[in-house]
Amino acid sequence: MAALCLSTGALYAQTTIKGKVVDNNNNPIQGATVTETNSKKQVQTDANGLFEFPSTGSSLNISIQYIGFETKTTQTNPTGLTTVQLLPSTALLDEVVVTALNISKEKKTLGYSIQEVKGKDLSEAKESNLVNSLAGKVAGVQVTNSQGNMGSSRIIIRGETSIAGNNQPLFVIDGTPVDNSQLGTSGNRDYANAISDINSEDIESISVLKGPNAAALYGSRAAAGVILITTKSGKKRKGLGININSNNTIERLAVLPDYQNVFGQGADGKFSYVDGKGGGINDGVDESWGPKMDGRLIPQFYSHGEAVPFLPHPDNVRSFFGTGRTLNNGIS
């Protein structure tokens, strides 16, 4: 009876063959692909780097692959835990990009044009509007910033695709389509685009899908292309890591229209000027068809009835604008 119990226990212990995949620092690797070379069966390691196969009563030949590490082939231990250490690869990696539905594929296997921008490239010279960060980083992409640092931005891929329709690409954030329309344009107001609410520090990568073939999965809304945004997620790391970044942007007015500084306000070709208090035919208009600003003493709208020199103010528009400063700090 004792011999029978021991035999049963031995058979139960050998129902699975387990292993663990670690890196060169003995940290577990999650998501490594482990292939049993004979049956071609594949499994992936869990968060602790562990994997398992059904036991065959003998050792298994396995191959372990993970992006950024050398592929390793070894044999499992049929009676205990097999620990496999992967070494960083020194060879040039095939570029891996995020395609539709957040599926990662090697770029060379795709049948359409796609370009990826890493999140760290967006943070080096951070913009308040994420769309502006793509300017000059993706071929065939044109970014137009209409209202300065905090205003809305327009982006098109490979030029205009429609005369009357929307030429901007569809934005997809972690699989969710997002409307990037510009709102509140009436009344000379600009409330920016929806994408401007995204913090570039939260971006893991951005994939720009160009052409109808790349965007076919998202339908007619993606006729002008798709911009896939993948945000960062929690990752296991050794020790405490703190990231601090700071970005300071200074803006000044560059160009103004040319203004004439010879004639004052007036309209209808009438140049007579009375008193600046509503008694003249030229009071209250903004056209410059009035008398010559030659320094004559005239009560004006801001002088409270006192006669003051009627002179031009050539810098009044430029003096209205100050220096804009945007300070963007982040800690994580």
mmCIF file of C-alpha atoms in Angstrom:
data_model
loop_
_atom_site.group_PDB
_atom_site.id
_atom_site.type_symbol
_atom_site.label_atom_id
_atom_site.label_comp_id
_atom_site.label_asym_id
_atom_site.label_seq_id
_atom_site.Cartn_x
_atom_site.Cartn_y
_atom_site.Cartn_z
ATOM 1 C CA MET A 1 0.000 0.000 0.000
ATOM 2 C CA ALA A 2 2.840 2.387 0.824
ATOM 3 C CA ALA A 3 4.529 1.665 -2.502
ATOM 4 C CA LEU A 4 1.263 2.303 -4.307
ATOM 5 C CA CYS A 5 0.816 5.696 -2.595
ATOM 6 C CA LEU A 6 4.355 6.756 -3.450
ATOM 7 C CA SER A 7 3.855 5.827 -7.066
ATOM 8 C CA THR A 8 0.624 7.820 -7.249
ATOM 9 C CA GLY A 9 2.318 10.863 -5.742
ATOM 10 C CA ALA A 10 5.157 10.668 -8.263
ATOM 11 C CA LEU A 11 2.748 10.480 -11.176
ATOM 12 C CA TYR A 12 0.795 13.494 -9.865
ATOM 13 C CA ALA A 13 3.962 15.588 -9.517
ATOM 14 C CA GLN A 14 4.908 15.006 -13.142
ATOM 15 C CA THR A 15 1.636 16.171 -14.742
ATOM 16 C CA THR A 16 3.235 19.517 -15.711
ATOM 17 C CA ILE A 17 6.708 20.765 -16.488
ATOM 18 C CA LYS A 18 7.336 24.264 -15.166
ATOM 19 C CA GLY A 19 9.950 26.855 -15.961
ATOM 20 C CA LYS A 20 10.908 30.461 -15.349
ATOM 21 C CA VAL A 21 12.397 33.037 -17.729
ATOM 22 C CA VAL A 22 14.620 35.809 -16.325
ATOM 23 C CA ASP A 23 16.850 38.518 -17.775
ATOM 24 C CA ASN A 24 20.557 39.054 -17.197
ATOM 25 C CA ASN A 25 19.747 40.694 -13.828
ATOM 26 C CA ASN A 26 17.585 37.725 -12.786
ATOM 27 C CA ASN A 27 14.398 39.786 -13.069
ATOM 28 C CA PRO A 28 11.379 37.833 -14.383
ATOM 29 C CA ILE A 29 10.367 38.500 -17.996
ATOM 30 C CA GLN A 30 6.642 38.742 -18.659
ATOM 31 C CA GLY A 31 5.255 37.970 -22.114
ATOM 32 C CA ALA A 32 8.171 35.885 -23.414
ATOM 33 C CA THR A 33 7.129 33.264 -26.002
ATOM 34 C CA VAL A 34 8.118 29.699 -25.106
ATOM 35 C CA THR A 35 7.842 27.144 -27.943
ATOM 36 C CA GLU A 36 8.049 23.350 -27.557
ATOM 37 C CA THR A 37 10.097 22.542 -30.667
ATOM 38 C CA ASN A 38 8.574 19.107 -31.383
ATOM 39 C CA SER A 39 4.851 19.870 -31.080
ATOM 40 C CA LYS A 40 5.239 23.601 -31.912
ATOM 41 C CA LYS A 41 2.968 24.394 -28.970
ATOM 42 C CA GLN A 42 3.482 27.900 -27.606
ATOM 43 C CA VAL A 43 2.831 29.520 -24.241
ATOM 44 C CA GLN A 44 3.710 32.909 -22.763
ATOM 45 C CA THR A 45 5.274 33.687 -19.424
ATOM 46 C CA ASP A 46 3.151 35.339 -16.739
ATOM 47 C CA ALA A 47 3.976 38.362 -14.562
ATOM 48 C CA ASN A 48 6.431 36.238 -12.570
ATOM 49 C CA GLY A 49 8.157 34.898 -15.684
ATOM 50 C CA LEU A 50 6.651 31.416 -15.188
ATOM 51 C CA PHE A 51 5.417 28.995 -17.851
ATOM 52 C CA GLU A 52 4.325 25.368 -17.941
ATOM 53 C CA PHE A 53 3.743 22.491 -20.375
ATOM 54 C CA PRO A 54 1.975 19.156 -19.912
ATOM 55 C CA SER A 55 4.497 16.537 -18.847
ATOM 56 C CA THR A 56 5.554 13.792 -21.248
ATOM 57 C CA GLY A 57 7.657 11.995 -18.676
ATOM 58 C CA SER A 58 10.895 13.247 -20.214
ATOM 59 C CA SER A 59 12.706 16.494 -20.993
ATOM 60 C CA LEU A 60 11.286 18.901 -23.567
ATOM 61 C CA ASN A 61 13.224 20.910 -26.103
ATOM 62 C CA ILE A 62 12.051 24.510 -25.839
ATOM 63 C CA SER A 63 12.884 27.796 -27.550
ATOM 64 C CA ILE A 64 12.363 31.148 -25.766
ATOM 65 C CA GLN A 65 11.911 34.437 -27.646
ATOM 66 C CA TYR A 66 11.405 37.982 -26.401
ATOM 67 C CA ILE A 67 11.854 41.354 -28.108
ATOM 68 C CA GLY A 68 15.245 42.847 -27.292
ATOM 69 C CA PHE A 69 16.792 39.555 -26.144
ATOM 70 C CA GLU A 70 18.601 36.732 -27.890
ATOM 71 C CA THR A 71 16.564 33.620 -28.674
ATOM 72 C CA LYS A 72 17.607 30.682 -26.506
ATOM 73 C CA THR A 73 17.055 26.943 -26.996
ATOM 74 C CA THR A 74 17.378 24.546 -24.065
ATOM 75 C CA GLN A 75 15.927 21.443 -22.396
ATOM 76 C CA THR A 76 13.524 21.398 -19.477
ATOM 77 C CA ASN A 77 14.088 19.635 -16.195
ATOM 78 C CA PRO A 78 11.462 16.846 -16.026
ATOM 79 C CA THR A 79 11.408 16.787 -12.217
ATOM 80 C CA GLY A 80 11.970 20.404 -11.135
ATOM 81 C CA LEU A 81 11.766 24.070 -12.111
ATOM 82 C CA THR A 82 13.727 25.027 -15.210
ATOM 83 C CA THR A 83 15.225 28.528 -15.040
ATOM 84 C CA VAL A 84 16.217 30.090 -18.364
ATOM 85 C CA GLN A 85 18.218 33.316 -18.523
ATOM 86 C CA LEU A 86 17.963 35.506 -21.636
ATOM 87 C CA LEU A 87 20.726 37.889 -22.633
ATOM 88 C CA PRO A 88 20.155 41.285 -24.304
ATOM 89 C CA SER A 89 20.443 41.117 -28.077
ATOM 90 C CA THR A 90 23.323 42.974 -29.708
ATOM 91 C CA ALA A 91 21.851 42.579 -33.198
ATOM 92 C CA LEU A 92 19.680 45.240 -34.842
ATOM 93 C CA LEU A 93 16.028 44.552 -34.026
ATOM 94 C CA ASP A 94 13.290 44.532 -36.628
ATOM 95 C CA GLU A 95 11.159 47.607 -36.004
ATOM 96 C CA VAL A 96 7.926 46.750 -34.185
ATOM 97 C CA VAL A 97 4.987 49.147 -34.519
ATOM 98 C CA VAL A 98 1.446 49.304 -33.128
ATOM 99 C CA THR A 99 -1.179 48.797 -35.837
ATOM 100 C CA ALA A 100 -4.986 48.807 -35.777
ATOM 101 C CA LEU A 101 -6.641 47.452 -32.612
ATOM 102 C CA ASN A 102 -3.325 47.973 -30.762
ATOM 103 C CA ILE A 103 -1.756 44.898 -32.383
ATOM 104 C CA SER A 104 2.065 44.968 -32.466
ATOM 105 C CA LYS A 105 3.635 43.779 -35.723
ATOM 106 C CA GLU A 106 6.984 43.984 -37.431
ATOM 107 C CA LYS A 107 6.974 46.978 -39.744
ATOM 108 C CA LYS A 108 8.449 45.054 -42.671
ATOM 109 C CA THR A 109 5.472 42.644 -42.705
ATOM 110 C CA LEU A 110 2.874 45.386 -43.263
ATOM 111 C CA GLY A 111 1.383 46.134 -46.664
ATOM 112 C CA TYR A 112 0.810 49.819 -45.996
ATOM 113 C CA SER A 113 2.686 52.885 -44.784
ATOM 114 C CA ILE A 114 2.929 53.453 -41.051
ATOM 115 C CA GLN A 115 5.274 55.558 -38.952
ATOM 116 C CA GLU A 116 5.714 55.528 -35.191
ATOM 117 C CA VAL A 117 6.791 58.246 -32.765
ATOM 118 C CA LYS A 118 7.970 57.277 -29.288
ATOM 119 C CA GLY A 119 6.624 59.068 -26.237
ATOM 120 C CA LYS A 120 10.080 60.225 -25.158
ATOM 121 C CA ASP A 121 10.458 62.098 -28.463
ATOM 122 C CA LEU A 122 7.301 64.074 -27.672
ATOM 123 C CA SER A 123 8.545 65.093 -24.222
ATOM 124 C CA GLU A 124 11.946 66.448 -25.223
ATOM 125 C CA ALA A 125 10.442 69.700 -26.546
ATOM 126 C CA LYS A 126 6.970 69.449 -25.069
ATOM 127 C CA GLU A 127 4.070 71.368 -26.590
ATOM 128 C CA SER A 128 0.874 72.357 -24.797
ATOM 129 C CA ASN A 129 -1.086 70.822 -27.687
ATOM 130 C CA LEU A 130 -0.106 67.228 -28.462
ATOM 131 C CA VAL A 131 -0.837 67.715 -32.176
ATOM 132 C CA ASN A 132 1.896 70.358 -32.423
ATOM 133 C CA SER A 133 4.423 67.800 -31.150
ATOM 134 C CA LEU A 134 4.033 65.784 -34.370
ATOM 135 C CA ALA A 135 5.257 68.643 -36.563
ATOM 136 C CA GLY A 136 8.492 67.648 -38.293
ATOM 137 C CA LYS A 137 8.489 64.132 -36.815
ATOM 138 C CA VAL A 138 6.304 62.254 -39.320
ATOM 139 C CA ALA A 139 6.747 62.310 -43.099
ATOM 140 C CA GLY A 140 3.742 63.581 -45.041
ATOM 141 C CA VAL A 141 2.088 65.173 -42.005
ATOM 142 C CA GLN A 142 1.271 68.881 -42.007
ATOM 143 C CA VAL A 143 0.406 70.655 -38.741
ATOM 144 C CA THR A 144 -1.097 74.155 -38.731
ATOM 145 C CA ASN A 145 -1.274 76.031 -35.447
ATOM 146 C CA SER A 146 -3.773 78.861 -35.763
ATOM 147 C CA GLN A 147 -3.980 80.430 -32.327
ATOM 148 C CA GLY A 148 -0.600 80.289 -30.635
ATOM 149 C CA ASN A 149 0.516 77.966 -27.894
ATOM 150 C CA MET A 150 -2.868 77.303 -26.288
ATOM 151 C CA GLY A 151 -5.053 77.385 -29.409
ATOM 152 C CA SER A 152 -6.379 74.644 -31.655
ATOM 153 C CA SER A 153 -4.249 72.913 -34.277
ATOM 154 C CA ARG A 154 -5.107 71.318 -37.606
ATOM 155 C CA ILE A 155 -3.361 68.199 -38.874
ATOM 156 C CA ILE A 156 -3.621 66.524 -42.277
ATOM 157 C CA ILE A 157 -1.845 63.465 -43.701
ATOM 158 C CA ARG A 158 -0.651 63.416 -47.320
ATOM 159 C CA GLY A 159 -2.529 66.582 -48.248
ATOM 160 C CA GLU A 160 -6.217 67.385 -48.628
ATOM 161 C CA THR A 161 -8.490 64.436 -49.462
ATOM 162 C CA SER A 162 -11.842 66.233 -49.716
ATOM 163 C CA ILE A 163 -12.994 69.645 -50.928
ATOM 164 C CA ALA A 164 -15.985 69.993 -48.615
ATOM 165 C CA GLY A 165 -15.458 67.306 -45.972
ATOM 166 C CA ASN A 166 -13.191 66.920 -42.971
ATOM 167 C CA ASN A 167 -9.579 66.329 -43.989
ATOM 168 C CA GLN A 168 -8.227 65.607 -40.529
ATOM 169 C CA PRO A 169 -7.351 62.016 -39.532
ATOM 170 C CA LEU A 170 -9.248 59.952 -37.004
ATOM 171 C CA PHE A 171 -7.658 59.798 -33.546
ATOM 172 C CA VAL A 172 -7.853 56.476 -31.682
ATOM 173 C CA ILE A 173 -6.682 56.383 -28.050
ATOM 174 C CA ASP A 174 -6.141 52.882 -26.645
ATOM 175 C CA GLY A 175 -8.710 51.521 -29.105
ATOM 176 C CA THR A 176 -11.325 54.255 -28.544
ATOM 177 C CA PRO A 177 -12.065 56.717 -31.403
ATOM 178 C CA VAL A 178 -11.929 60.362 -30.289
ATOM 179 C CA ASP A 179 -13.497 63.364 -32.018
ATOM 180 C CA ASN A 180 -10.853 66.052 -32.544
ATOM 181 C CA SER A 181 -13.172 68.700 -33.970
ATOM 182 C CA GLN A 182 -12.591 72.343 -33.137
ATOM 183 C CA LEU A 183 -15.435 73.747 -31.017
ATOM 184 C CA GLY A 184 -16.559 77.244 -30.100
ATOM 185 C CA THR A 185 -15.202 79.002 -33.183
ATOM 186 C CA SER A 186 -18.007 81.581 -33.268
ATOM 187 C CA GLY A 187 -17.556 84.916 -31.567
ATOM 188 C CA ASN A 188 -13.782 84.962 -32.144
ATOM 189 C CA ARG A 189 -13.252 82.285 -29.493
ATOM 190 C CA ASP A 190 -10.973 79.259 -29.629
ATOM 191 C CA TYR A 191 -11.383 76.490 -27.064
ATOM 192 C CA ALA A 192 -8.749 74.263 -28.726
ATOM 193 C CA ASN A 193 -9.168 70.648 -29.889
ATOM 194 C CA ALA A 194 -10.049 67.631 -27.769
ATOM 195 C CA ILE A 195 -6.595 66.090 -28.272
ATOM 196 C CA SER A 196 -4.998 69.119 -26.601
ATOM 197 C CA ASP A 197 -6.307 67.717 -23.288
ATOM 198 C CA ILE A 198 -3.904 64.748 -23.551
ATOM 199 C CA ASN A 199 -0.663 65.073 -21.598
ATOM 200 C CA SER A 200 2.296 64.083 -23.762
ATOM 201 C CA GLU A 201 3.940 62.589 -20.655
ATOM 202 C CA ASP A 202 1.208 59.917 -20.644
ATOM 203 C CA ILE A 203 1.974 58.775 -24.207
ATOM 204 C CA GLU A 204 3.838 55.516 -24.773
ATOM 205 C CA SER A 205 3.830 55.785 -28.573
ATOM 206 C CA ILE A 206 1.940 57.263 -31.521
ATOM 207 C CA SER A 207 1.444 55.345 -34.772
ATOM 208 C CA VAL A 208 0.397 57.272 -37.880
ATOM 209 C CA LEU A 209 -1.485 55.054 -40.360
ATOM 210 C CA LYS A 210 -1.384 56.557 -43.839
ATOM 211 C CA GLY A 211 -3.681 55.783 -46.729
ATOM 212 C CA PRO A 212 -7.046 53.987 -47.013
ATOM 213 C CA ASN A 213 -5.572 50.483 -46.659
ATOM 214 C CA ALA A 214 -4.118 51.293 -43.251
ATOM 215 C CA ALA A 215 -7.346 52.854 -42.036
ATOM 216 C CA ALA A 216 -9.846 50.415 -43.587
ATOM 217 C CA LEU A 217 -10.711 48.872 -40.212
ATOM 218 C CA TYR A 218 -12.133 52.152 -38.887
ATOM 219 C CA GLY A 219 -14.480 52.910 -41.785
ATOM 220 C CA SER A 220 -15.265 56.159 -43.579
ATOM 221 C CA ARG A 221 -14.215 58.330 -40.637
ATOM 222 C CA ALA A 222 -10.647 57.221 -41.268
ATOM 223 C CA ALA A 223 -10.580 58.194 -44.951
ATOM 224 C CA ALA A 224 -7.915 60.803 -44.178
ATOM 225 C CA GLY A 225 -5.801 58.398 -42.104
ATOM 226 C CA VAL A 226 -5.608 57.296 -38.487
ATOM 227 C CA ILE A 227 -3.437 58.422 -35.584
ATOM 228 C CA LEU A 228 -3.199 55.651 -32.979
ATOM 229 C CA ILE A 229 -2.211 56.810 -29.496
ATOM 230 C CA THR A 230 -1.053 54.217 -26.967
ATOM 231 C CA THR A 231 -0.870 55.493 -23.396
ATOM 232 C CA LYS A 232 1.514 54.297 -20.736
ATOM 233 C CA SER A 233 0.615 51.535 -18.298
ATOM 234 C CA GLY A 234 2.072 50.351 -15.035
ATOM 235 C CA LYS A 235 5.278 48.352 -15.290
ATOM 236 C CA LYS A 236 7.224 46.383 -12.778
ATOM 237 C CA ARG A 237 10.650 47.781 -12.051
ATOM 238 C CA LYS A 238 13.379 47.334 -9.507
ATOM 239 C CA GLY A 239 13.744 50.097 -6.937
ATOM 240 C CA LEU A 240 12.135 53.520 -6.754
ATOM 241 C CA GLY A 241 12.022 55.642 -9.894
ATOM 242 C CA ILE A 242 11.115 59.348 -9.974
ATOM 243 C CA ASN A 243 10.939 61.390 -13.166
ATOM 244 C CA ILE A 244 10.857 65.202 -13.083
ATOM 245 C CA ASN A 245 10.534 67.368 -16.176
ATOM 246 C CA SER A 246 10.041 71.064 -16.811
ATOM 247 C CA ASN A 247 9.291 73.012 -19.979
ATOM 248 C CA ASN A 248 9.133 76.793 -20.327
ATOM 249 C CA THR A 249 7.750 78.414 -23.498
ATOM 250 C CA ILE A 250 8.017 82.140 -24.277
ATOM 251 C CA GLU A 251 5.933 83.735 -27.044
ATOM 252 C CA ARG A 252 6.106 87.201 -28.542
ATOM 253 C CA LEU A 253 4.175 88.844 -31.357
ATOM 254 C CA ALA A 254 6.182 88.581 -34.576
ATOM 255 C CA VAL A 255 4.268 90.260 -37.421
ATOM 256 C CA LEU A 256 1.546 92.905 -37.593
ATOM 257 C CA PRO A 257 -0.194 94.536 -40.577
ATOM 258 C CA ASP A 258 1.110 97.870 -41.823
ATOM 259 C CA TYR A 259 -0.942 100.727 -40.377
ATOM 260 C CA GLN A 260 -1.109 104.299 -41.710
ATOM 261 C CA ASN A 261 -0.394 106.992 -39.114
ATOM 262 C CA VAL A 262 -1.324 110.125 -41.074
ATOM 263 C CA PHE A 263 -5.122 110.494 -40.984
ATOM 264 C CA GLY A 264 -7.479 110.047 -38.051
ATOM 265 C CA GLN A 265 -10.906 108.494 -37.782
ATOM 266 C CA GLY A 266 -13.660 109.474 -40.189
ATOM 267 C CA ALA A 267 -15.953 108.080 -42.889
ATOM 268 C CA ASP A 268 -17.765 108.809 -46.155
ATOM 269 C CA GLY A 269 -14.965 111.015 -47.396
ATOM 270 C CA LYS A 270 -15.884 113.689 -44.850
ATOM 271 C CA PHE A 271 -12.931 115.197 -43.102
ATOM 272 C CA SER A 272 -14.547 117.836 -40.854
ATOM 273 C CA TYR A 273 -14.057 117.234 -37.154
ATOM 274 C CA VAL A 274 -15.989 119.033 -34.452
ATOM 275 C CA ASP A 275 -15.309 118.189 -30.840
ATOM 276 C CA GLY A 276 -14.803 114.465 -30.239
ATOM 277 C CA LYS A 277 -17.783 114.311 -27.879
ATOM 278 C CA GLY A 278 -20.386 113.135 -30.360
ATOM 279 C CA GLY A 279 -20.956 116.465 -32.026
ATOM 280 C CA GLY A 280 -18.897 115.738 -35.113
ATOM 281 C CA ILE A 281 -19.910 113.711 -38.130
ATOM 282 C CA ASN A 282 -16.799 111.540 -37.797
ATOM 283 C CA ASP A 283 -17.117 110.583 -34.142
ATOM 284 C CA GLY A 284 -17.594 106.911 -33.257
ATOM 285 C CA VAL A 285 -16.300 105.312 -36.465
ATOM 286 C CA ASP A 286 -13.200 103.168 -36.898
ATOM 287 C CA GLU A 287 -12.328 104.037 -40.503
ATOM 288 C CA SER A 288 -9.331 106.299 -41.084
ATOM 289 C CA TRP A 289 -10.947 108.799 -43.457
ATOM 290 C CA GLY A 290 -10.813 111.721 -41.048
ATOM 291 C CA PRO A 291 -8.640 114.804 -40.548
ATOM 292 C CA LYS A 292 -4.882 114.738 -40.667
ATOM 293 C CA MET A 293 -3.234 114.016 -37.330
ATOM 294 C CA ASP A 294 -1.068 117.134 -37.267
ATOM 295 C CA GLY A 295 -1.045 117.913 -33.553
ATOM 296 C CA ARG A 296 -3.986 120.317 -33.516
ATOM 297 C CA LEU A 297 -5.699 120.680 -30.119
ATOM 298 C CA ILE A 298 -9.006 118.796 -30.135
ATOM 299 C CA PRO A 299 -11.131 117.419 -27.273
ATOM 300 C CA GLN A 300 -11.042 113.655 -27.799
ATOM 301 C CA PHE A 301 -13.103 110.765 -26.436
ATOM 302 C CA TYR A 302 -10.565 109.937 -23.730
ATOM 303 C CA SER A 303 -9.704 113.518 -22.656
ATOM 304 C CA HIS A 304 -12.958 114.322 -20.776
ATOM 305 C CA GLY A 305 -13.569 117.553 -22.693
ATOM 306 C CA GLU A 306 -9.996 118.821 -22.488
ATOM 307 C CA ALA A 307 -8.327 119.806 -25.762
ATOM 308 C CA VAL A 308 -5.295 117.567 -26.377
ATOM 309 C CA PRO A 309 -2.963 117.190 -29.392
ATOM 310 C CA PHE A 310 -4.433 115.091 -32.218
ATOM 311 C CA LEU A 311 -1.455 112.783 -32.856
ATOM 312 C CA PRO A 312 -0.919 109.208 -34.099
ATOM 313 C CA HIS A 313 0.056 106.346 -31.780
ATOM 314 C CA PRO A 314 2.056 104.046 -34.071
ATOM 315 C CA ASP A 315 2.715 101.342 -31.463
ATOM 316 C CA ASN A 316 -0.729 101.150 -29.881
ATOM 317 C CA VAL A 317 -1.574 97.724 -31.351
ATOM 318 C CA ARG A 318 1.806 96.158 -30.589
ATOM 319 C CA SER A 319 1.746 97.596 -27.071
ATOM 320 C CA PHE A 320 -1.570 95.824 -26.487
ATOM 321 C CA PHE A 321 0.183 92.428 -26.625
ATOM 322 C CA GLY A 322 2.550 91.262 -23.913
ATOM 323 C CA THR A 323 5.011 88.371 -23.683
ATOM 324 C CA GLY A 324 3.270 85.018 -23.263
ATOM 325 C CA ARG A 325 4.831 82.488 -20.903
ATOM 326 C CA THR A 326 3.801 78.864 -20.443
ATOM 327 C CA LEU A 327 5.393 76.779 -17.675
ATOM 328 C CA ASN A 328 4.724 73.040 -17.815
ATOM 329 C CA ASN A 329 6.045 70.895 -14.950
ATOM 330 C CA GLY A 330 5.545 67.194 -14.374
ATOM 331 C CA ILE A 331 6.558 64.592 -11.797
ATOM 332 C CA SER A 332 5.910 60.873 -11.865
#
